[in-house]
CSV table of C-alpha atoms in Angstrom, one decimal:
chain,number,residue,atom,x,y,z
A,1,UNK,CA,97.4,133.5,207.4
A,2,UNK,CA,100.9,131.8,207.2
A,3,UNK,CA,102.2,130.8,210.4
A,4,UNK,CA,105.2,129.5,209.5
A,5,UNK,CA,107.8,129.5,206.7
A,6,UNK,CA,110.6,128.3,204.9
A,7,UNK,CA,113.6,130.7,204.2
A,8,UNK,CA,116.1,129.6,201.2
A,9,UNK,CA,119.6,130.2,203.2
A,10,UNK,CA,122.3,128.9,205.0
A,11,UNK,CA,123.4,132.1,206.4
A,12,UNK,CA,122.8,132.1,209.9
A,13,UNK,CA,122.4,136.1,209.9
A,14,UNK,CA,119.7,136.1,206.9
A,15,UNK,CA,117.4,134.0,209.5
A,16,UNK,CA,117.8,136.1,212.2
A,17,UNK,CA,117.0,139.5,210.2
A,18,UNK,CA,114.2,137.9,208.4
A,19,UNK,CA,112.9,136.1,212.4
A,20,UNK,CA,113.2,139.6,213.9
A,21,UNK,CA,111.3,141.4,211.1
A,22,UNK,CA,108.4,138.3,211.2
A,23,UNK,CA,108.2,137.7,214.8
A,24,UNK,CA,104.5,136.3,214.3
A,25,UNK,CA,105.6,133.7,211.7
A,26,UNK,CA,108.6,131.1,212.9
A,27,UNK,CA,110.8,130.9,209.8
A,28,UNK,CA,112.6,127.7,209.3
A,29,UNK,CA,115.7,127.2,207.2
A,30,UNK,CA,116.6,123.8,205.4
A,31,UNK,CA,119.0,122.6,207.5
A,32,UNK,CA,116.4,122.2,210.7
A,33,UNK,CA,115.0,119.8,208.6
A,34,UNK,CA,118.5,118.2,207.8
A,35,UNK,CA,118.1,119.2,204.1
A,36,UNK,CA,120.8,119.8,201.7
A,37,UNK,CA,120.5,123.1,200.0
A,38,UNK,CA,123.3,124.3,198.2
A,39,UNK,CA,121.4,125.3,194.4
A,40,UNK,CA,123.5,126.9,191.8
A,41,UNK,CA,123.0,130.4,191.6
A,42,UNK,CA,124.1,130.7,187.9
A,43,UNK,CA,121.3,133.2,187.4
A,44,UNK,CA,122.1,137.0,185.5
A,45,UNK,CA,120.0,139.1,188.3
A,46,UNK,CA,119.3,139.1,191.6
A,47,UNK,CA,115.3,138.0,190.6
A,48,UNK,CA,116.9,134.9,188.9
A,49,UNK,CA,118.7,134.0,191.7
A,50,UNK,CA,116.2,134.4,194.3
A,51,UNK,CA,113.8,132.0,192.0
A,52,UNK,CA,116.2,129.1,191.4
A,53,UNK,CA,116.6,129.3,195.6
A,54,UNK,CA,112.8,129.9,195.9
A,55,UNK,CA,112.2,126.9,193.4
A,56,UNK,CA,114.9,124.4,194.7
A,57,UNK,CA,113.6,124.4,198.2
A,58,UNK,CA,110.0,124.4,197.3
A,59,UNK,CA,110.9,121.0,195.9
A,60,UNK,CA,112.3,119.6,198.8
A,61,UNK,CA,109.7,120.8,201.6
A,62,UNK,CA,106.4,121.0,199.3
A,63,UNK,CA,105.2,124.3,201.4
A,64,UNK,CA,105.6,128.0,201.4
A,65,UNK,CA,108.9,129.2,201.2
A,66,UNK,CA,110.8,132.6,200.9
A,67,UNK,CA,114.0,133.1,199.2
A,68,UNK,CA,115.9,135.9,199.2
A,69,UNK,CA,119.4,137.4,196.9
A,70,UNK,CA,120.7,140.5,197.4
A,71,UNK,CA,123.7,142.5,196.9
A,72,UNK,CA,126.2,145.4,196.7
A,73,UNK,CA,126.0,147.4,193.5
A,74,UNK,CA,129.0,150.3,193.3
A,75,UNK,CA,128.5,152.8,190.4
A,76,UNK,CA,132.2,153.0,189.8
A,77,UNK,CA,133.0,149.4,189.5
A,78,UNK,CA,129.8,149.2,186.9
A,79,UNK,CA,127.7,147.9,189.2
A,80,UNK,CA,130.2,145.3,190.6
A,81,UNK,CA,130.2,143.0,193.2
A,82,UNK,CA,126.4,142.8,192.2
A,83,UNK,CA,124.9,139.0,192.0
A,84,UNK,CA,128.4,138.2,192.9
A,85,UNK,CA,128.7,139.9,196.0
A,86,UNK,CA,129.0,136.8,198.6
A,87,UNK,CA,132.0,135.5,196.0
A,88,UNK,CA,133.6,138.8,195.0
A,89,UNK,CA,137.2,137.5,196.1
A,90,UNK,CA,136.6,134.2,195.0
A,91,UNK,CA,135.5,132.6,198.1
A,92,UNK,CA,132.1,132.1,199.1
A,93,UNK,CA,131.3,134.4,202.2
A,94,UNK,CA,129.5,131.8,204.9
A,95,UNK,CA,131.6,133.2,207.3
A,96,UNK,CA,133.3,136.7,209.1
A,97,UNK,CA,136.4,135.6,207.1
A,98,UNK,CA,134.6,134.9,203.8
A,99,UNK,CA,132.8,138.9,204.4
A,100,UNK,CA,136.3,140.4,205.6
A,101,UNK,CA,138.0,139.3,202.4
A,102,UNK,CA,135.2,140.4,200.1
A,103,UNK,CA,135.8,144.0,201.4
A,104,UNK,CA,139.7,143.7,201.0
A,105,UNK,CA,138.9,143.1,197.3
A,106,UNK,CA,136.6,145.8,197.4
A,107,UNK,CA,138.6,148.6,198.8
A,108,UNK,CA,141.5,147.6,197.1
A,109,UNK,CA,139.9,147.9,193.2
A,110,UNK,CA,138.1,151.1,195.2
A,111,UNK,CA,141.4,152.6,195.8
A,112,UNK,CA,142.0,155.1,193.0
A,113,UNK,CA,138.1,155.9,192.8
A,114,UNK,CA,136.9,159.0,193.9
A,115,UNK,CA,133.0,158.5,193.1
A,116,UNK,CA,131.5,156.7,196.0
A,117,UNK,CA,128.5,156.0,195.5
A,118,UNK,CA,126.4,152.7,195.9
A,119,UNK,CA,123.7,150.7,196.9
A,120,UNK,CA,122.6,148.0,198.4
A,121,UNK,CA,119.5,145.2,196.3
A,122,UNK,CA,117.3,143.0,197.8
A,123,UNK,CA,115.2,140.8,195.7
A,124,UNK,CA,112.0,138.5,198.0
A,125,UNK,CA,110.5,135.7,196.3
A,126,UNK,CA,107.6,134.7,198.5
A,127,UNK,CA,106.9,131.2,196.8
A,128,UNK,CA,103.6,129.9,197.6
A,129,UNK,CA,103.3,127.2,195.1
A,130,UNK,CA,104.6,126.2,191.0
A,131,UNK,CA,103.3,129.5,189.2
A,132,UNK,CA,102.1,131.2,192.1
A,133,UNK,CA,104.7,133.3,193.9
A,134,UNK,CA,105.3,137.4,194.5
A,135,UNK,CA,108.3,139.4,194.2
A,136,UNK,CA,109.8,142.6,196.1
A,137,UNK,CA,113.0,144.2,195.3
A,138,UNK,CA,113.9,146.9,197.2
A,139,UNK,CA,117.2,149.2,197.4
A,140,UNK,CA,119.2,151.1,200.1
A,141,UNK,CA,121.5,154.2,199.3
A,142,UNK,CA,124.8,155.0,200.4
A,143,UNK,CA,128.2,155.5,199.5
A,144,UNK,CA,131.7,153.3,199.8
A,145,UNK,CA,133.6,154.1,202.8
A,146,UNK,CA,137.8,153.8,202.4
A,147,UNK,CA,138.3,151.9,205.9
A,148,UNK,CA,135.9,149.7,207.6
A,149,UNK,CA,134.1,151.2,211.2
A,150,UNK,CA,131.4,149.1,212.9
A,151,UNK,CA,130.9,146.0,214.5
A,152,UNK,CA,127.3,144.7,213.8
A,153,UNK,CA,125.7,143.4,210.7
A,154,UNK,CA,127.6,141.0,208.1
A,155,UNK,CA,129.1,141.3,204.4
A,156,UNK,CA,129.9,144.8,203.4
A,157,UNK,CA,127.9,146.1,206.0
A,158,UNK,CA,131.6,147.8,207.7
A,159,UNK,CA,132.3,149.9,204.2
A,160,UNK,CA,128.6,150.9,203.2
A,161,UNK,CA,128.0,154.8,205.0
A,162,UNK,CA,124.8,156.2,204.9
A,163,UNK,CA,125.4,159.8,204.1
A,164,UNK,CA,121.7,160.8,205.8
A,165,UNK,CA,122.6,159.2,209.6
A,166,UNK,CA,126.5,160.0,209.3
A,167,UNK,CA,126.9,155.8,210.2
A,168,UNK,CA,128.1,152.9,208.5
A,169,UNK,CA,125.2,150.5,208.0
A,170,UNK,CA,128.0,147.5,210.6
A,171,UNK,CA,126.9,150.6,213.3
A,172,UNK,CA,123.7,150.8,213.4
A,173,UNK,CA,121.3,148.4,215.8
A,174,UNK,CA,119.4,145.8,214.4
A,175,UNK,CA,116.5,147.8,215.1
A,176,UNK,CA,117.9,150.9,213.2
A,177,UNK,CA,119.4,148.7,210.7
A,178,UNK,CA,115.8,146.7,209.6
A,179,UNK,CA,114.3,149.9,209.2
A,180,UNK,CA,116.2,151.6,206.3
A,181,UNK,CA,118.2,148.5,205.0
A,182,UNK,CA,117.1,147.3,201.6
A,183,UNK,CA,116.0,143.5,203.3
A,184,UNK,CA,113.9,145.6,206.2
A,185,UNK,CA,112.3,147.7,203.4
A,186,UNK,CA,111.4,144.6,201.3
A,187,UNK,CA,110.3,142.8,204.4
A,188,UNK,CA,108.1,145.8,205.4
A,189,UNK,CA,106.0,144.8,202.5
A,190,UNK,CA,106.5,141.1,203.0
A,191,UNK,CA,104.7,141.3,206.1
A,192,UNK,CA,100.8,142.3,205.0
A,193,UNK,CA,101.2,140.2,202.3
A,194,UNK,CA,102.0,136.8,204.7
A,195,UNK,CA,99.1,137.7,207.4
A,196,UNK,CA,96.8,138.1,204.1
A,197,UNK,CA,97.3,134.9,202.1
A,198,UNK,CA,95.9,132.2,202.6
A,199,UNK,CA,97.6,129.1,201.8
């Protein structure tokens, strides 16, 4: 059984949804370790992505890791932010700042569209070694909202509405939030899979 992991991210709100979800495990992220991780994501899907992060910090710790890429998809901007979602606006989204003016950009090439429908990708690479690793991608459902309502979560969190609990998914609790997200539904199968392996 794993008891403890690396997770590929600098986003301080990745760690604490994937700590919440593992509570058994105690997940690490490079930068405890003083470790520069900043790879380039110049992959063309979300599984590329995740393996270039999965690959770059297996590298640097030698040891289990986890690497996650994920992302907004919205049908009437062909599938747009997509694998580009953290730099729709052109600037990286590390911060509230960074997330607020991804949704500006959003909403405003959203403006004239009346179909409103999206989702949400999460791709988990649990990387246990060179040619052995396991992959999970899971989607949420929801639709584009025209203002932003909701205070919790990060990224587009604010402008994603989930028709089925009348909410966006920046007003739900974490608790509500990890259990229909696309992350909390990847992570749900995550879970057997890290208290089965052995390492």
């Amino acid at each position: 059984m794993i008891k403890e992991i690396f997770l590929a991210t600098n986003n301080a709100h990745k760690h604490k949804e994937f700590q919440l979800a593992l509570p058994h495990i105690r997940v690490r992220c490079p930068s405890e370790l003083g470790l520069a991780f900043n790879p380039c994501e110049d992959g063309n899907s979300f599984l590329e992505n995740a393996l270039i992060k999965a690959r770059t910090l297996y590298q640097l710790v030698h040891t289990p890791v986890i690497a996650d890429d994920s992302g907004l998809c919205v049908k009437a901007l062909d599938g747009a932010p997509g694998i580009h979602s953290a730099r729709y606006s052109g600037l990286q989204a590390t911060n509230a700042n960074g997330d607020n003016k991804n949704i500006v950009c959003l909403l405003e090439n959203m403006k004239d569209k009346t179909q409103r429908e999206a989702f949400f990708v999460a791709c988990i690479v649990l990387y246990l070694e060179e040619d052995r690793f396991m992959v999970i991608q899971e989607k949420c459902l929801g639709e584009i909202t025209e203002v932003s309502s909701g205070i919790s979560g990060f990224g587009y969190d604010p402008i994603f509405y989930l028709p089925t609990l009348k909410k966006t998914m920046a007003e739900l609790s974490e608790t509500e939030k990890n259990e229909i997200s696309h992350r909390g539904k990847a992570l749900k199968i995550l879970k057997p899979l890290l208290d089965s392996i052995e390492t």
